[in-house]
Every structure is written in structure tokens, then in C-alpha cells.
Short mmCIF file of C-alpha atoms in Angstrom, two decimals:
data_model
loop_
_atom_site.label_atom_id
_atom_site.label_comp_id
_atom_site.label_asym_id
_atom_site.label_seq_id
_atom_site.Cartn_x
_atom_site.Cartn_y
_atom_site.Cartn_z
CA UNK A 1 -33.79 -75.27 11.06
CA UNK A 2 -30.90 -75.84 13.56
CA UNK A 3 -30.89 -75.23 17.04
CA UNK A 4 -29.19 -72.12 17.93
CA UNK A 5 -26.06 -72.51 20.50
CA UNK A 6 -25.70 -70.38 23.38
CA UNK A 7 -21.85 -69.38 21.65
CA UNK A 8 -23.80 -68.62 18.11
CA UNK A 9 -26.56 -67.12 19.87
CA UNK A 10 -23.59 -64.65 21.46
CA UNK A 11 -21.84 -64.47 18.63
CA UNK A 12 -24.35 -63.30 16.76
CA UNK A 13 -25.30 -60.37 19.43
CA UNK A 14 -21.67 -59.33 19.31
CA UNK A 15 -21.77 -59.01 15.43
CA UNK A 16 -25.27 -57.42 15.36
CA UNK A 17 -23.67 -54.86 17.15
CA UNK A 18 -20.80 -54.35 15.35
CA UNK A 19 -22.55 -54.59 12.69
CA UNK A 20 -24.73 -51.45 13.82
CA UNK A 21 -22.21 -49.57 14.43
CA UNK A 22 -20.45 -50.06 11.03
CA UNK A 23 -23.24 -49.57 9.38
CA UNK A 24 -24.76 -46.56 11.30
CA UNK A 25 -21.42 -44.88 10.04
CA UNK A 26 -21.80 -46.20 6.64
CA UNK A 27 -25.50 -44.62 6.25
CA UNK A 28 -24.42 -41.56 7.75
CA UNK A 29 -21.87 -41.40 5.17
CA UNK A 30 -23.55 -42.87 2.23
CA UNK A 31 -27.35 -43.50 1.54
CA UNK A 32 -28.09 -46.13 -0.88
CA UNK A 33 -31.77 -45.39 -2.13
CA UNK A 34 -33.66 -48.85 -2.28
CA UNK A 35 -33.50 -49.57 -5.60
CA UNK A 36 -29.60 -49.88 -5.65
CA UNK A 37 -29.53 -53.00 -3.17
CA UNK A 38 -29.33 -50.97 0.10
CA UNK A 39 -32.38 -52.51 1.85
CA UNK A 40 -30.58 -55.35 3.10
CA UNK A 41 -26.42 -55.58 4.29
CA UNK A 42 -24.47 -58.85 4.76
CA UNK A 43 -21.85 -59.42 7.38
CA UNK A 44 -19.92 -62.78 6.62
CA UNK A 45 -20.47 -65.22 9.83
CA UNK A 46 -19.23 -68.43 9.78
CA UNK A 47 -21.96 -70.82 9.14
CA UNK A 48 -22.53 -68.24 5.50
CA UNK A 49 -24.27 -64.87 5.90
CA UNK A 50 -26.09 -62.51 8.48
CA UNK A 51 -28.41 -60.28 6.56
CA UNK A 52 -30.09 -57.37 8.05
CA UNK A 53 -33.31 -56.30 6.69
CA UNK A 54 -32.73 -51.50 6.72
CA UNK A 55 -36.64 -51.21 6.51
CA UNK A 56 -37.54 -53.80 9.16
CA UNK A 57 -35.03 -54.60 11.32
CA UNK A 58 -35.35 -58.28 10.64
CA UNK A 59 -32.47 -60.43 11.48
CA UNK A 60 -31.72 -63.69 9.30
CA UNK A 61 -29.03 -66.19 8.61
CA UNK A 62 -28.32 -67.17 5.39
CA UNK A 63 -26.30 -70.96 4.55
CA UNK A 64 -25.42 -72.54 1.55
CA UNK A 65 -26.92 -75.96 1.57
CA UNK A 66 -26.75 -78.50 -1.31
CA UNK A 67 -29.58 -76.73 -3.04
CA UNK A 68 -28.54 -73.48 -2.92
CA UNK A 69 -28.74 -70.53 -0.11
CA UNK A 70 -31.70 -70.75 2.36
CA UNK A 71 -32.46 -67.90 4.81
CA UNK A 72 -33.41 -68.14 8.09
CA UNK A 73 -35.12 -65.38 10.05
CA UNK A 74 -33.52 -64.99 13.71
CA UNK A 75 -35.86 -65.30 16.64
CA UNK A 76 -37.42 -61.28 17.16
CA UNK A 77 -37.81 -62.08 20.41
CA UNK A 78 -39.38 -58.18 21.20
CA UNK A 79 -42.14 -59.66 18.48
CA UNK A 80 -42.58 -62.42 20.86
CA UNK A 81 -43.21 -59.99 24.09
CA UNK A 82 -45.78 -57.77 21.81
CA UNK A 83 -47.71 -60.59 20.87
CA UNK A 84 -47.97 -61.72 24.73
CA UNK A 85 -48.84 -58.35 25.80
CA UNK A 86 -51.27 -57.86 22.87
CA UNK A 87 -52.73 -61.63 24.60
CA UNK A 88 -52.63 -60.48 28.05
CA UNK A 89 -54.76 -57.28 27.41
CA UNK A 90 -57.41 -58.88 25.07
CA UNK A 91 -57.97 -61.24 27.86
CA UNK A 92 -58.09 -58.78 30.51
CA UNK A 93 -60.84 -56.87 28.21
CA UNK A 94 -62.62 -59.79 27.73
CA UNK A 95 -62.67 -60.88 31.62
CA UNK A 96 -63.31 -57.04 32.63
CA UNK A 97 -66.63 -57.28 30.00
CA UNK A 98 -67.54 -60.46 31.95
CA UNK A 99 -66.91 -58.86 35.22
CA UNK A 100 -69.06 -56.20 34.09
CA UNK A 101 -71.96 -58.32 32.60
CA UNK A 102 -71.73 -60.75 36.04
CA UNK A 103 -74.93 -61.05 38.10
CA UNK A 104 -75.60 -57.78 40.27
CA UNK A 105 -77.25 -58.42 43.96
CA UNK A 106 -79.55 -56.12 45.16
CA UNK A 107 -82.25 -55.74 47.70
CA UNK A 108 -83.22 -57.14 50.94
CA UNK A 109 -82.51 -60.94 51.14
CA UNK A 110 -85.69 -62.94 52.66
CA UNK A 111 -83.38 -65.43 54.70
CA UNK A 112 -81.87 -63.94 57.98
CA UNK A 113 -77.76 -64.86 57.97
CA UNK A 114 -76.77 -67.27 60.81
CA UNK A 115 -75.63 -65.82 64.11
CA UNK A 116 -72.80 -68.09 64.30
CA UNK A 117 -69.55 -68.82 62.40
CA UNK A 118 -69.76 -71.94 60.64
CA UNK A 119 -66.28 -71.87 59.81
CA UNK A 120 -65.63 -71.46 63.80
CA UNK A 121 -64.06 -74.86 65.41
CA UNK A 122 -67.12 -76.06 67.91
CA UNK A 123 -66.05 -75.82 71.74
CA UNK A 124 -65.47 -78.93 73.66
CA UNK A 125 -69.02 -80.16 74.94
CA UNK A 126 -69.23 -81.61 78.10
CA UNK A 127 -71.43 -84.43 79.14
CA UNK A 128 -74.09 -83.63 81.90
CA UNK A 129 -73.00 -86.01 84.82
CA UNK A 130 -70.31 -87.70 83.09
CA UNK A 131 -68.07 -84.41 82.98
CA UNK A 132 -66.49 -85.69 80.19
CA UNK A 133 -64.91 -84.24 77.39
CA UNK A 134 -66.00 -84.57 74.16
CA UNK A 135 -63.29 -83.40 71.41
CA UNK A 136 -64.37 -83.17 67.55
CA UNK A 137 -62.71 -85.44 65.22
CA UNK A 138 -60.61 -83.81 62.31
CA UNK A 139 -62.09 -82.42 59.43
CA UNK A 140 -61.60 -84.01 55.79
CA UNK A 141 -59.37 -80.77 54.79
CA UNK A 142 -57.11 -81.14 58.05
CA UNK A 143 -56.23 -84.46 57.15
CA UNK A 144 -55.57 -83.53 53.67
CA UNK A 145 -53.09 -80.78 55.33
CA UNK A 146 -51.51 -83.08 57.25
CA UNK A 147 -50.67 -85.90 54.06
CA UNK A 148 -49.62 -83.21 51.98
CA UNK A 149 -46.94 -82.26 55.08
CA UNK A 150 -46.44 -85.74 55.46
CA UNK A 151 -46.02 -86.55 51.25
CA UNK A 152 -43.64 -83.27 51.35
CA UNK A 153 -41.32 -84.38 54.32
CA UNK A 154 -41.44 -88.30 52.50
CA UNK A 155 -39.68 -86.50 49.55
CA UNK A 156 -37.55 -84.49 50.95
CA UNK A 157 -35.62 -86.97 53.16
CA UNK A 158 -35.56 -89.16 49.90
CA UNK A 159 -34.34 -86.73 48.02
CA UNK A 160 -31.83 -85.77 50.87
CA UNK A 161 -30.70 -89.63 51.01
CA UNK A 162 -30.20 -89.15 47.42
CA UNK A 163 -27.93 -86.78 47.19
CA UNK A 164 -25.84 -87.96 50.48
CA UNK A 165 -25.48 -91.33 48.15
CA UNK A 166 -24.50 -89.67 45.30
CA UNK A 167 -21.79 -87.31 47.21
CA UNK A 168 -20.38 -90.63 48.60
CA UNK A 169 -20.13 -92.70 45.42
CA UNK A 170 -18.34 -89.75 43.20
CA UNK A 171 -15.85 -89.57 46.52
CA UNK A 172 -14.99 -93.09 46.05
#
């Protein structure tokens, strides 16, 4: 199967919907019952034939090869966004069941909680005689803030410098 260019992909949206229209009046006019051949109409395209499926709505293109004529069906792409959706809510049924089935607490817990906030920085201590100050060294996560900072400035200015070189060479 060929890839699809953005002018075919156009092209063929403009002659699906003339295509509609034409044959909206057409059926309107005329019926065809299904078994004289009016299940499917042909519009001439370039590349061969765009057939339209009356009972589905299926798009395909149709080329002439060395073989013979080969149909391909156009990307539905309102199948593709049902499927998804269909996806999305099975998992969201399955992860609500989970929720559901998930460990319940209840009762009186033995241990007493901490009076304290162990995510709270500690306060300065200060040395008895010495009145010194004792300040706590950084934790393992603020130094992991401060390389990703540092990683994401490093990239940016290269990235900067980059461009900048590139604006100068296609000047000279």
C-alpha cells in the first residue's frame, strides 16, 4: 500500500464530498435496489477509482496494477476513535473493579502517629557553648533538583548556540 500525500489525502476529501452530494441527489432521484449494482458508486480519481461502499460507508481506492485492479480501503479514521474509546473505558472498568476490590482500612491502629513532620526541614541546632550554627546538608532529592536545572540550562544554551550558528552560516 502507498503512503497517502497530504494533496491526495485532500483531494480525496474534496471528491468524497462532491461525491455526496451527487450522489445524495442521484438516490433521491433514483433508487437502485441491491441486486442491480447500486451498493457501491465509482468516481474516476486519478490514480483509477474511488468506490464508496451505500451500506457501509466504507471508503476505498481502487488501481490497476499489472495483475489486475486491487482495492484499497481508506483509513476510517472515526473507526480508529471508537476502538480507542471502546479501550479507554474497558480499562477504566477494569481499574474501577480494582479500585473497588483494593485493601479497605479499618479500625483503631495500635501505633500512635508521630507528633512531628518528617517531611519538615530540621531547624538550625546550635551548639551549647560554641554558639555555633549547625546547617543540614542537602538531601539526595535536592541535589537531583538541582542537576536536572543544571542538565536543562546545559541544553538549552547548546541548543541556543546552535541555532545562532546556523542563522550565521545560511547569512553567509
Amino acid at each position: 500500500m502507498r503512503p497517502v500525500t497530504s494533496s491526495t489525502a485532500s483531494w480525496l476529501a474534496a471528491s468524497f464530498a462532491a461525491l455526496m452530494v451527487v450522489s445524495g441527489s442521484l438516490v433521491a432521484a433514483q433508487s437502485a435496489p441491491d441486486g442491480e449494482n447500486g451498493r457501491y458508486t465509482m468516481t474516476p480519481i486519478p490514480e483509477g477509482v474511488l468506490r464508496l461502499d451505500t451500506r457501509t460507508g466504507t471508503m476505498s481506492t481502487c488501481t490497476r496494477n499489472g495483475t489486475g485492479w486491487a482495492c484499497y480501503a481508506v483509513p476510517d479514521e472515526r473507526a480508529a476513535f471508537d476502538a480507542e474509546i471502546g479501550r479507554l473505558q474497558a480499562e477504566v472498568e477494569k481499574l474501577k473493579g480494582q479500585l473497588a476490590a483494593g485493601p479497605t482500612v479499618s479500625g483503631k491502629i495500635e501505633e500512635a502517629l508521630p507528633k512531628s513532620d518528617p517531611l519538615k526541614k530540621a531547624e538550625p541546632k546550635v551548639a551549647e557553648g560554641d554558639r555555633k550554627i549547625e546547617i543540614p546538608l542537602p538531601s539526595d532529592q535536592d541535589l537531583d533538583r538541582v542537576m536536572s536545572f543544571l542538565e536543562k540550562a546545559w541544553r538549552r544554551l547548546i541548543d541556543m548556540a546552535n541555532r545562532v550558528q546556523k542563522d550565521v552560516s545560511g547569512k553567509i
